[in-house]
CSV table of C-alpha atoms in Angstrom, one decimal:
chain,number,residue,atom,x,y,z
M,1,UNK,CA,-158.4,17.9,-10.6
M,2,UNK,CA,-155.3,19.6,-11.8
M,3,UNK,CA,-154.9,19.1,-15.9
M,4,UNK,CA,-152.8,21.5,-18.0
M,5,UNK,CA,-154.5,22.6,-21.4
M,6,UNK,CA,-152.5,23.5,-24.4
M,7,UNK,CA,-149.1,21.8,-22.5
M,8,UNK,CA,-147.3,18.3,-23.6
M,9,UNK,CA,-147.2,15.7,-21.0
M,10,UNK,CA,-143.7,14.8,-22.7
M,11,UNK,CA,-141.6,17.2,-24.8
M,12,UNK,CA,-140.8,15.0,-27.3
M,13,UNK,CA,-144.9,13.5,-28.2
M,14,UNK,CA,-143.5,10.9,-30.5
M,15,UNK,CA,-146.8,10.0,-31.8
M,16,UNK,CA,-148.9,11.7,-34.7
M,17,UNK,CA,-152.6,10.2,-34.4
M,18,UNK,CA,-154.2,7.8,-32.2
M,19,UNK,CA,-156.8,5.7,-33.4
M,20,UNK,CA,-159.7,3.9,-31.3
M,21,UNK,CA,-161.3,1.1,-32.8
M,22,UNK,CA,-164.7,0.5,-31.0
M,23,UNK,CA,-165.7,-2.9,-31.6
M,24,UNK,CA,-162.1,-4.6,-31.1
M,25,UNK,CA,-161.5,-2.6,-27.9
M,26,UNK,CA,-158.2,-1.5,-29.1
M,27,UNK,CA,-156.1,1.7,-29.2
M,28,UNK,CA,-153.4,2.0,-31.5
M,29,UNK,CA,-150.7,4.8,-32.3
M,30,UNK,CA,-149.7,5.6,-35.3
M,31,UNK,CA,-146.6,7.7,-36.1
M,32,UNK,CA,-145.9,8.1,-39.8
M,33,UNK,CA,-149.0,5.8,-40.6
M,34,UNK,CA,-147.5,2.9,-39.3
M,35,UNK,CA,-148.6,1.4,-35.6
M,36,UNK,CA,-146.6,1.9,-32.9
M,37,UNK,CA,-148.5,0.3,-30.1
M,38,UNK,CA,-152.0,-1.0,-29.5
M,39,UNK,CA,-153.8,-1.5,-26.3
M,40,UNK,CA,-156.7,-3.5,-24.9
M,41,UNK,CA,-159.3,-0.7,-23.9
M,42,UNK,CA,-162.6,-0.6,-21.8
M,43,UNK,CA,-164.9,1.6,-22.8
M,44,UNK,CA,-168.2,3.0,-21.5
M,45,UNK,CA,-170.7,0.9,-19.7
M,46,UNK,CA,-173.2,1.2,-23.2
M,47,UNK,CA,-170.7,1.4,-26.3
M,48,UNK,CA,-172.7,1.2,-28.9
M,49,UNK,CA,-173.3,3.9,-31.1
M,50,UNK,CA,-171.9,7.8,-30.9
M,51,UNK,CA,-172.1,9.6,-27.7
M,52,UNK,CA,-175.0,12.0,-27.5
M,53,UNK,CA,-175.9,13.2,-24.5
M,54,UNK,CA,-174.6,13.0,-20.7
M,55,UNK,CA,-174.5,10.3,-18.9
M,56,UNK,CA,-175.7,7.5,-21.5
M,57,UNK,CA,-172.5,5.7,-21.2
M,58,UNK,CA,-171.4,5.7,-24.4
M,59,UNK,CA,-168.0,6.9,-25.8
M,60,UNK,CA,-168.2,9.1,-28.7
M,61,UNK,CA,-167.3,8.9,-32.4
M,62,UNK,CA,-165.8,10.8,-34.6
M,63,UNK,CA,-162.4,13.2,-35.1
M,64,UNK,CA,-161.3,15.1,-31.9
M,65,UNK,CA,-157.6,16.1,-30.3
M,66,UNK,CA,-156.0,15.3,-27.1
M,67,UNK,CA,-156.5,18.7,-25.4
M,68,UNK,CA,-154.8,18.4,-21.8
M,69,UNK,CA,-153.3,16.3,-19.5
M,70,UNK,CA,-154.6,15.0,-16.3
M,71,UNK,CA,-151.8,14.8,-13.8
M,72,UNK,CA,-154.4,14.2,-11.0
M,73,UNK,CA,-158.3,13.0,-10.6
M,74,UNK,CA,-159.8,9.6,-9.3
M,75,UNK,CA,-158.0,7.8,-12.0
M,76,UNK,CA,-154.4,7.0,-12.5
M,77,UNK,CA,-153.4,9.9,-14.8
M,78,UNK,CA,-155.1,10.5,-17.9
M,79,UNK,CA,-155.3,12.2,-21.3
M,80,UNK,CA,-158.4,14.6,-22.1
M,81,UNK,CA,-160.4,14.2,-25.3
M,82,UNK,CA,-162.0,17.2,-27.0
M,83,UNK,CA,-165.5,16.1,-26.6
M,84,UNK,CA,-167.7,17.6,-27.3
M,85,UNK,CA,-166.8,19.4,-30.6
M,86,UNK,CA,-169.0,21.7,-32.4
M,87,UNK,CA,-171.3,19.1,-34.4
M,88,UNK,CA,-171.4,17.6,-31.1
M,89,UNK,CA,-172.6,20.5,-29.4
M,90,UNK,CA,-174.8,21.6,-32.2
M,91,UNK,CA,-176.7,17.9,-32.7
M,92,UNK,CA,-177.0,17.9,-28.4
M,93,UNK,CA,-178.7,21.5,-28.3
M,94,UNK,CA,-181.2,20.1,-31.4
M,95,UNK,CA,-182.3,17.2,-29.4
M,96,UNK,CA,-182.4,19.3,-26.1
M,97,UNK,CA,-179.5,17.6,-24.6
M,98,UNK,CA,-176.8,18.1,-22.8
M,99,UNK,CA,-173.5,16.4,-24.5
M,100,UNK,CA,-171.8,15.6,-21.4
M,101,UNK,CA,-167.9,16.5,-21.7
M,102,UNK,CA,-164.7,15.1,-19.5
M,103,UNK,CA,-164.2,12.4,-22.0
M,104,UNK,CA,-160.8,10.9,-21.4
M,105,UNK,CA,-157.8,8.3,-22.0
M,106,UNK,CA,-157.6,7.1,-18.1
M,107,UNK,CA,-156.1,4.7,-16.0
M,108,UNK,CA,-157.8,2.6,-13.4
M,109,UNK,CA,-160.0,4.2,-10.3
M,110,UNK,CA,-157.0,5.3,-7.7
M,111,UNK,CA,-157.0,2.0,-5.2
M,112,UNK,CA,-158.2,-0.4,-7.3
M,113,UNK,CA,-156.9,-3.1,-9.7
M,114,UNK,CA,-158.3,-4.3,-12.9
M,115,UNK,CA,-159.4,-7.2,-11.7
M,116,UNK,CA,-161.7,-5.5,-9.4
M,117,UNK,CA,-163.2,-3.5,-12.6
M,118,UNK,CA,-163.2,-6.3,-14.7
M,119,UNK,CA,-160.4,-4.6,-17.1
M,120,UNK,CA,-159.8,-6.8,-19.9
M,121,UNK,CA,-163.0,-8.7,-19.8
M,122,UNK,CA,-166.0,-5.6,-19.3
M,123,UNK,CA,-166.6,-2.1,-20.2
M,124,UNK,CA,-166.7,-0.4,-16.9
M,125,UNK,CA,-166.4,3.6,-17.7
M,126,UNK,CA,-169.1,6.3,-18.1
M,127,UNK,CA,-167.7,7.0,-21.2
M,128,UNK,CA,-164.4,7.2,-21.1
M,129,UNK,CA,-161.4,5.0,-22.9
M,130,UNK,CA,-159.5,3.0,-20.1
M,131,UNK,CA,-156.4,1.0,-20.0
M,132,UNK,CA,-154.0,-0.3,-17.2
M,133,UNK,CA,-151.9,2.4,-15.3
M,134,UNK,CA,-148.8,1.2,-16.9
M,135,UNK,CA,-150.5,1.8,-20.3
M,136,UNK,CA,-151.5,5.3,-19.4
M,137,UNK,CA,-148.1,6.1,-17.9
M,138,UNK,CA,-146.9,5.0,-21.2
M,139,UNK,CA,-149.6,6.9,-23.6
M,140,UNK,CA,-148.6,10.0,-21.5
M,141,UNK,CA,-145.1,9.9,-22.3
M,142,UNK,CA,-145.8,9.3,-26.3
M,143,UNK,CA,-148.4,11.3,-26.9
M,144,UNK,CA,-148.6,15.0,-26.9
M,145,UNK,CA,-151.6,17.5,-26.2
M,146,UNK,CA,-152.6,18.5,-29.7
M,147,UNK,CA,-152.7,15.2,-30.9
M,148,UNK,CA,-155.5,14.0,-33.0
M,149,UNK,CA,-157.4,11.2,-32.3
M,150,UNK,CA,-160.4,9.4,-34.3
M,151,UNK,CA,-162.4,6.9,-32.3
M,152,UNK,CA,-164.7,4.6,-34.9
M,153,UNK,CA,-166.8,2.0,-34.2
């Protein structure tokens, strides 16, 4: 899966923080404090509550940065999350867990519409945040690696 860490999917990033709000299944950018977009989302296939260990299906909580770009993987571009942080990692070893990582923004599985995933109307990832390709083709181009992004319930 060829990503880039630490490189800008578009030179210009013309967002400065992009907030996830669990329960309304939405995705907003903010540039400024005021929002510049919002999305519909899907989220993982057991949203409730903070991700804590791998493969629960639930998308994690808390204050992280976009950390790479995905040009490449079984979903139409992405951006990657930097889960898990250290309080992630620490709270995972307490419990004797593994966190889990690879938690992205992603498009929809390569081949398949979102109809077929029920985009729009389920939550379908492991864990990730999904919109529709044209959204991710779109969050690509606005929103640089290095980006924070806080994901609340």
């Amino acid at each position: 899966m060829p990503w880039v860490l630490g490189t800008s999917a578009s030179a210009a990033g013309s967002v400065d923080l992009v907030v996830v709000e669990k329960r309304q299944r939405t995705l907003r950018l903010l540039r400024g404090g005021h929002t510049v977009r919002t999305y519909r989302i899907a989220l993982g296939f057991n949203p409730e509550g903070h991700k804590s260990r791998e493969g629960d299906g639930q998308t994690p909580e808390g204050f992280y940065r976009i950390d790479g770009f995905v040009a490449e993987s079984a979903y139409h571009r992405a951006l990657q999350i930097s889960y898990p942080n250290a309080w992630d990692r620490r709270r995972a070893m307490e419990a004797g867990y593994n966190p889990g990582g690879q938690i992205m923004i992603h498009g929809l599985p390569n081949g398949v519409s979102a109809q077929e995933v029920g985009h729009g109307s389920e939550d379908w990832t492991n864990g990730c945040i999904a919109v529709t390709n044209r959204e991710i083709r779109e969050l690509v181009a606005l929103v640089a690696v290095g980006t924070p992004i806080l994901i609340r319930k």
